[in-house]
Short mmCIF file of C-alpha atoms and ligand atoms in Angstrom, two decimals:
data_model
loop_
_atom_site.label_atom_id
_atom_site.label_comp_id
_atom_site.label_asym_id
_atom_site.label_seq_id
_atom_site.Cartn_x
_atom_site.Cartn_y
_atom_site.Cartn_z
CA MET A 1 -27.88 68.15 75.39
CA THR A 2 -28.44 64.38 75.32
CA THR A 3 -31.47 62.59 73.82
CA GLY A 4 -30.74 58.87 74.16
CA ASP A 5 -27.68 58.38 72.01
CA LEU A 6 -28.20 61.59 70.05
CA LEU A 7 -26.22 64.61 71.19
CA ARG A 8 -26.96 68.17 70.14
CA VAL A 9 -23.73 70.06 69.67
CA THR A 10 -23.65 73.78 68.98
CA ALA A 11 -20.95 74.62 66.47
CA ASP A 12 -20.79 78.31 65.68
CA ASP A 13 -24.07 79.11 63.84
CA ALA A 14 -25.19 75.48 63.48
CA GLU A 15 -26.64 72.82 65.75
CA LEU A 16 -25.31 69.37 64.96
CA ALA A 17 -27.02 66.04 65.65
CA VAL A 18 -24.40 63.52 66.72
CA GLU A 19 -25.01 59.80 67.25
CA VAL A 20 -22.73 58.14 69.78
CA ARG A 21 -22.65 54.37 70.25
CA GLY A 22 -20.66 52.28 72.69
CA GLY A 23 -18.24 53.19 75.43
CA GLY A 24 -15.22 51.63 73.76
CA SER A 25 -12.50 49.80 75.62
CA GLY A 26 -9.72 52.32 75.67
CA ALA A 27 -9.09 52.07 71.92
CA ALA A 28 -9.37 55.30 69.91
CA PRO A 29 -12.99 56.11 68.97
CA ILE A 30 -14.08 56.26 65.34
CA LEU A 31 -15.61 59.39 63.87
CA PHE A 32 -17.68 58.67 60.75
CA ILE A 33 -18.00 61.51 58.22
CA HIS A 34 -20.79 61.06 55.68
CA GLY A 35 -20.78 62.10 52.03
CA PHE A 36 -23.04 64.29 49.91
CA PRO A 37 -26.03 64.43 50.02
CA PHE A 38 -26.40 61.86 52.75
CA ASP A 39 -26.52 61.77 56.54
CA ARG A 40 -25.14 59.76 59.44
CA SER A 41 -27.49 56.83 58.70
CA MET A 42 -25.30 55.87 55.74
CA TRP A 43 -23.02 54.36 58.42
CA ARG A 44 -25.84 52.48 60.16
CA HIS A 45 -24.29 49.04 59.66
CA GLN A 46 -20.88 50.13 60.93
CA LEU A 47 -22.53 51.92 63.87
CA ALA A 48 -24.34 48.70 64.74
CA THR A 49 -21.17 46.61 64.71
CA LEU A 50 -17.57 47.16 65.86
CA PRO A 51 -18.53 46.98 69.58
CA ARG A 52 -14.92 47.31 70.76
CA TRP A 53 -14.80 50.90 69.57
CA ARG A 54 -16.84 53.94 70.50
CA ARG A 55 -18.61 55.02 67.29
CA ILE A 56 -19.48 58.65 66.64
CA ALA A 57 -21.48 59.78 63.63
CA PRO A 58 -22.54 63.41 63.21
CA ASP A 59 -24.91 64.79 60.64
CA LEU A 60 -22.88 67.53 59.00
CA ARG A 61 -24.35 71.04 59.03
CA GLY A 62 -27.06 71.20 56.38
CA ALA A 63 -27.75 67.43 56.52
CA GLY A 64 -30.00 64.97 58.36
CA ALA A 65 -31.13 66.17 61.78
CA SER A 66 -28.58 69.01 61.98
CA SER A 67 -29.58 72.58 61.29
CA ALA A 68 -28.97 74.10 57.88
CA PRO A 69 -27.59 77.64 58.01
CA ALA A 70 -28.29 79.67 54.88
CA ARG A 71 -24.63 80.15 54.00
CA GLY A 72 -21.04 79.75 55.16
CA TYR A 73 -20.34 76.17 54.01
CA SER A 74 -16.75 75.14 53.27
CA MET A 75 -14.48 72.18 53.90
CA ALA A 76 -12.77 74.25 56.60
CA ARG A 77 -16.13 74.95 58.27
CA TYR A 78 -17.15 71.28 58.22
CA ALA A 79 -13.74 70.34 59.67
CA ALA A 80 -14.06 72.94 62.44
CA ASP A 81 -17.51 71.53 63.28
CA LEU A 82 -16.01 68.07 63.71
CA VAL A 83 -13.23 69.37 65.95
CA ARG A 84 -15.97 70.99 68.03
CA VAL A 85 -17.72 67.59 68.30
CA LEU A 86 -14.49 66.01 69.56
CA ASP A 87 -14.02 68.86 72.04
CA VAL A 88 -17.55 68.49 73.41
CA LEU A 89 -16.99 64.75 73.81
CA GLU A 90 -13.61 65.51 75.46
CA LEU A 91 -11.75 63.40 72.91
CA ARG A 92 -8.22 64.32 71.98
CA GLN A 93 -8.15 62.05 68.91
CA ALA A 94 -10.30 59.76 66.79
CA VAL A 95 -9.86 57.43 63.89
CA MET A 96 -11.55 59.44 61.14
CA CYS A 97 -13.51 57.58 58.47
CA GLY A 98 -14.81 59.73 55.61
CA LEU A 99 -16.77 58.81 52.50
CA SER A 100 -16.43 60.94 49.38
CA MET A 101 -17.15 64.50 50.59
CA GLY A 102 -16.36 63.09 54.04
CA GLY A 103 -12.93 62.26 52.59
CA TYR A 104 -12.49 65.83 51.34
CA ILE A 105 -13.23 67.00 54.89
CA LEU A 106 -10.78 64.46 56.28
CA PHE A 107 -8.02 65.93 54.10
CA GLU A 108 -8.86 69.31 55.61
CA LEU A 109 -8.63 67.83 59.12
CA LEU A 110 -5.25 66.30 58.30
CA ARG A 111 -3.97 69.68 57.13
CA ARG A 112 -5.45 71.85 59.87
CA HIS A 113 -5.73 69.52 62.88
CA PRO A 114 -3.36 66.57 62.32
CA GLU A 115 -3.01 66.06 66.08
CA ARG A 116 -6.71 65.09 66.27
CA VAL A 117 -6.41 62.26 63.71
CA ARG A 118 -5.30 58.91 65.17
CA ALA A 119 -5.71 57.14 61.81
CA ALA A 120 -7.59 57.81 58.57
CA VAL A 121 -9.99 55.75 56.47
CA PHE A 122 -10.80 57.12 53.02
CA CYS A 123 -13.85 55.54 51.36
CA ASN A 124 -15.03 56.20 47.82
CA THR A 125 -13.22 59.51 47.56
CA LYS A 126 -10.45 61.31 45.70
CA ALA A 127 -7.71 63.83 46.38
CA GLU A 128 -8.05 65.95 43.23
CA ALA A 129 -9.96 69.23 43.17
CA ASP A 130 -12.84 69.73 40.73
CA SER A 131 -11.97 70.33 37.06
CA ALA A 132 -13.47 73.38 35.32
CA ASP A 133 -16.21 71.11 33.93
CA ALA A 134 -16.94 69.63 37.33
CA LYS A 135 -17.18 73.13 38.82
CA ARG A 136 -19.75 74.05 36.17
CA GLY A 137 -21.63 70.86 37.06
CA ARG A 138 -21.74 71.95 40.72
CA ASP A 139 -23.26 75.30 39.73
CA GLU A 140 -25.85 73.58 37.55
CA MET A 141 -26.76 71.13 40.33
CA ALA A 142 -27.06 73.99 42.86
CA ALA A 143 -29.38 75.83 40.47
CA LEU A 144 -31.42 72.64 40.01
CA ALA A 145 -31.71 72.21 43.78
CA GLU A 146 -32.91 75.79 44.20
CA ARG A 147 -35.34 75.55 41.30
CA GLU A 148 -36.79 72.06 41.76
CA GLY A 149 -35.74 70.85 45.21
CA ALA A 150 -34.16 67.68 46.55
CA ALA A 151 -36.30 65.26 44.48
CA ALA A 152 -34.71 66.52 41.27
CA VAL A 153 -31.25 66.15 42.80
CA ALA A 154 -32.09 62.57 43.81
CA ASP A 155 -33.25 61.73 40.28
CA ARG A 156 -30.06 63.19 38.82
CA LEU A 157 -27.63 61.53 41.26
CA LEU A 158 -29.11 58.13 42.05
CA PRO A 159 -28.19 56.24 38.86
CA ARG A 160 -24.47 56.74 39.56
CA LEU A 161 -24.52 56.09 43.29
CA LEU A 162 -25.32 52.39 43.41
CA ALA A 163 -23.99 49.33 41.62
CA PRO A 164 -26.21 47.42 39.15
CA ALA A 165 -26.25 44.53 41.64
CA THR A 166 -27.53 46.85 44.36
CA PHE A 167 -30.37 48.17 42.20
CA ALA A 168 -31.26 44.59 41.24
CA THR A 169 -31.16 42.92 44.65
CA GLN A 170 -31.31 45.55 47.42
CA PRO A 171 -34.28 47.88 46.77
CA GLU A 172 -34.17 48.92 50.44
CA VAL A 173 -30.73 50.46 49.91
CA GLU A 174 -32.01 52.50 46.96
CA ALA A 175 -34.95 53.60 49.12
CA GLN A 176 -32.65 54.66 51.95
CA VAL A 177 -30.37 56.64 49.65
CA ARG A 178 -33.34 58.43 48.09
CA ALA A 179 -34.71 59.19 51.57
CA MET A 180 -31.37 60.65 52.70
CA ILE A 181 -31.23 62.93 49.66
CA MET A 182 -34.87 63.96 50.08
CA GLY A 183 -34.15 64.73 53.74
CA THR A 184 -31.36 67.18 52.91
CA PRO A 185 -32.61 70.79 53.06
CA VAL A 186 -31.96 72.92 49.98
CA PRO A 187 -29.51 75.28 51.80
CA GLY A 188 -27.53 72.18 52.83
CA LEU A 189 -27.51 70.86 49.26
CA VAL A 190 -26.43 74.18 47.79
CA GLY A 191 -23.91 74.87 50.56
CA ALA A 192 -22.23 71.49 50.12
CA LEU A 193 -22.14 71.79 46.32
CA LEU A 194 -20.42 75.17 46.46
CA ALA A 195 -18.06 73.95 49.20
CA MET A 196 -17.06 70.97 47.03
CA ARG A 197 -16.68 73.21 43.99
CA ASP A 198 -14.27 75.43 45.89
CA ARG A 199 -12.37 72.75 47.81
CA PRO A 200 -8.59 72.75 47.55
CA ASP A 201 -6.65 70.07 45.72
CA SER A 202 -5.39 67.52 48.24
CA THR A 203 -2.87 65.61 46.13
CA ALA A 204 0.04 67.33 47.86
CA THR A 205 -1.40 66.28 51.22
CA LEU A 206 -1.07 62.57 50.39
CA GLY A 207 2.71 62.50 50.85
CA ALA A 208 2.44 64.40 54.13
CA ILE A 209 0.18 61.89 55.90
CA HIS A 210 1.99 60.12 58.73
CA VAL A 211 -0.82 58.20 60.42
CA PRO A 212 -2.06 54.71 59.52
CA VAL A 213 -4.38 54.84 56.52
CA LEU A 214 -6.93 52.50 54.96
CA VAL A 215 -8.33 53.27 51.50
CA VAL A 216 -11.59 51.52 50.54
CA ALA A 217 -12.91 51.53 46.98
CA GLY A 218 -16.19 50.26 45.57
CA GLY A 219 -15.38 48.01 42.62
CA ASP A 220 -18.09 49.65 40.44
CA ASP A 221 -17.78 53.25 41.67
CA PRO A 222 -18.00 55.65 38.69
CA ILE A 223 -17.51 58.73 40.89
CA ALA A 224 -14.32 57.62 42.69
CA PRO A 225 -13.12 54.75 40.47
CA PRO A 226 -11.01 52.05 42.13
CA VAL A 227 -8.05 52.67 39.84
CA GLY A 228 -7.76 56.24 41.12
CA MET A 229 -8.23 55.13 44.70
CA ARG A 230 -5.47 52.55 44.37
CA ALA A 231 -3.14 55.28 43.03
CA MET A 232 -4.15 57.47 45.96
CA ALA A 233 -3.26 54.69 48.41
CA GLN A 234 0.10 54.22 46.69
CA ALA A 235 0.87 57.90 47.25
CA ILE A 236 0.35 57.59 51.04
CA ALA A 237 3.19 55.96 52.99
CA GLY A 238 2.16 52.52 54.28
CA ALA A 239 -1.50 52.86 53.29
CA GLN A 240 -3.61 49.72 52.96
CA PHE A 241 -5.96 49.38 49.99
CA VAL A 242 -9.14 47.30 49.81
CA ARG A 243 -11.41 47.02 46.74
CA ILE A 244 -14.90 45.77 47.53
CA PRO A 245 -16.78 44.19 44.60
CA ALA A 246 -20.48 44.68 43.82
CA ALA A 247 -20.51 48.17 45.31
CA ALA A 248 -20.49 51.58 43.63
CA HIS A 249 -20.29 54.85 45.57
CA LEU A 250 -21.99 53.77 48.82
CA THR A 251 -19.84 50.81 49.77
CA PRO A 252 -20.74 50.92 53.52
CA LEU A 253 -24.44 50.49 52.66
CA GLU A 254 -24.14 48.28 49.59
CA GLN A 255 -21.67 45.78 51.04
CA PRO A 256 -21.88 46.39 54.79
CA ARG A 257 -20.27 43.15 55.91
CA ALA A 258 -17.22 43.51 53.66
CA MET A 259 -16.89 47.16 54.66
CA SER A 260 -17.18 46.46 58.39
CA ARG A 261 -14.71 43.59 58.10
CA ALA A 262 -12.14 45.79 56.34
CA LEU A 263 -12.64 48.50 58.93
CA GLY A 264 -12.53 46.08 61.89
CA ASP A 265 -9.30 44.48 60.63
CA PHE A 266 -7.72 47.90 60.20
CA LEU A 267 -8.82 49.08 63.65
CA ALA A 268 -7.60 45.87 65.28
CA GLY A 269 -4.20 46.42 63.67
CA LEU A 270 -3.93 49.81 65.36
CA GLY A 271 -3.63 48.10 68.75
C1 MLT B 1 -20.22 62.46 47.79
O1 MLT B 1 -20.66 61.30 47.83
O2 MLT B 1 -19.87 63.05 48.82
C2 MLT B 1 -20.11 63.14 46.45
O3 MLT B 1 -20.28 62.21 45.42
C3 MLT B 1 -18.80 63.86 46.30
C4 MLT B 1 -18.71 64.62 45.02
O4 MLT B 1 -19.73 64.87 44.36
O5 MLT B 1 -17.58 65.01 44.66
#
């Protein structure tokens, strides 16, 4: 089951690739949940730092080095996969850190498995469900993926994912994001799009969260704008809010040091 630091975890009809770094020092481990259409490497800077904590980063079903079942994608399914990862690693709890779709999955975990969540970090995400327009957009994008493949999805999404400063000064980040999208199999793209289209509204969940929470916004994020993320933080009791400038939707890759610092400070405060 183990290849170096990469575990293979069977979760129902999928096989998940899970990267595990560090033994930790008794503090709760961190489980990183990537967004759409990315993979665990979007957390590569955070996985390479934070040595006091055990870091766990799965590729979700349909992404990266995990298998891509033809159907059956939902926020509940993704959440169940992550609980399976914790079970295989014999972990009762983890600090869960989710970006965008990873945040939607984290809401699901908080509703269905609150006892597994030691603390929550929401990056570049939102609590609201899709509007009717957004749902139509998901269907169009799924049709595009089926018709033209991942390259067309990358061309459509990329302009909104990164900040102008990132495009101008960090071409390697643009290249990595394109590679992650290109590496996502079409069933994984379509499955995630339909799962996001059908995800429940999580605004009522905000007031029911009773674990420590950090909310991280990218200052230039057009997909999860900082103003909405600040309002989300205000709706969660005791939540901390950090806005990171010169980042759009991929704050952990665009501004890795600021992101890792915010995360490290939050984790240190958990004791
Ligand atoms: C993501 O990064 O996971 C997506 O932008 C989420 C979304 O499209 O709603």
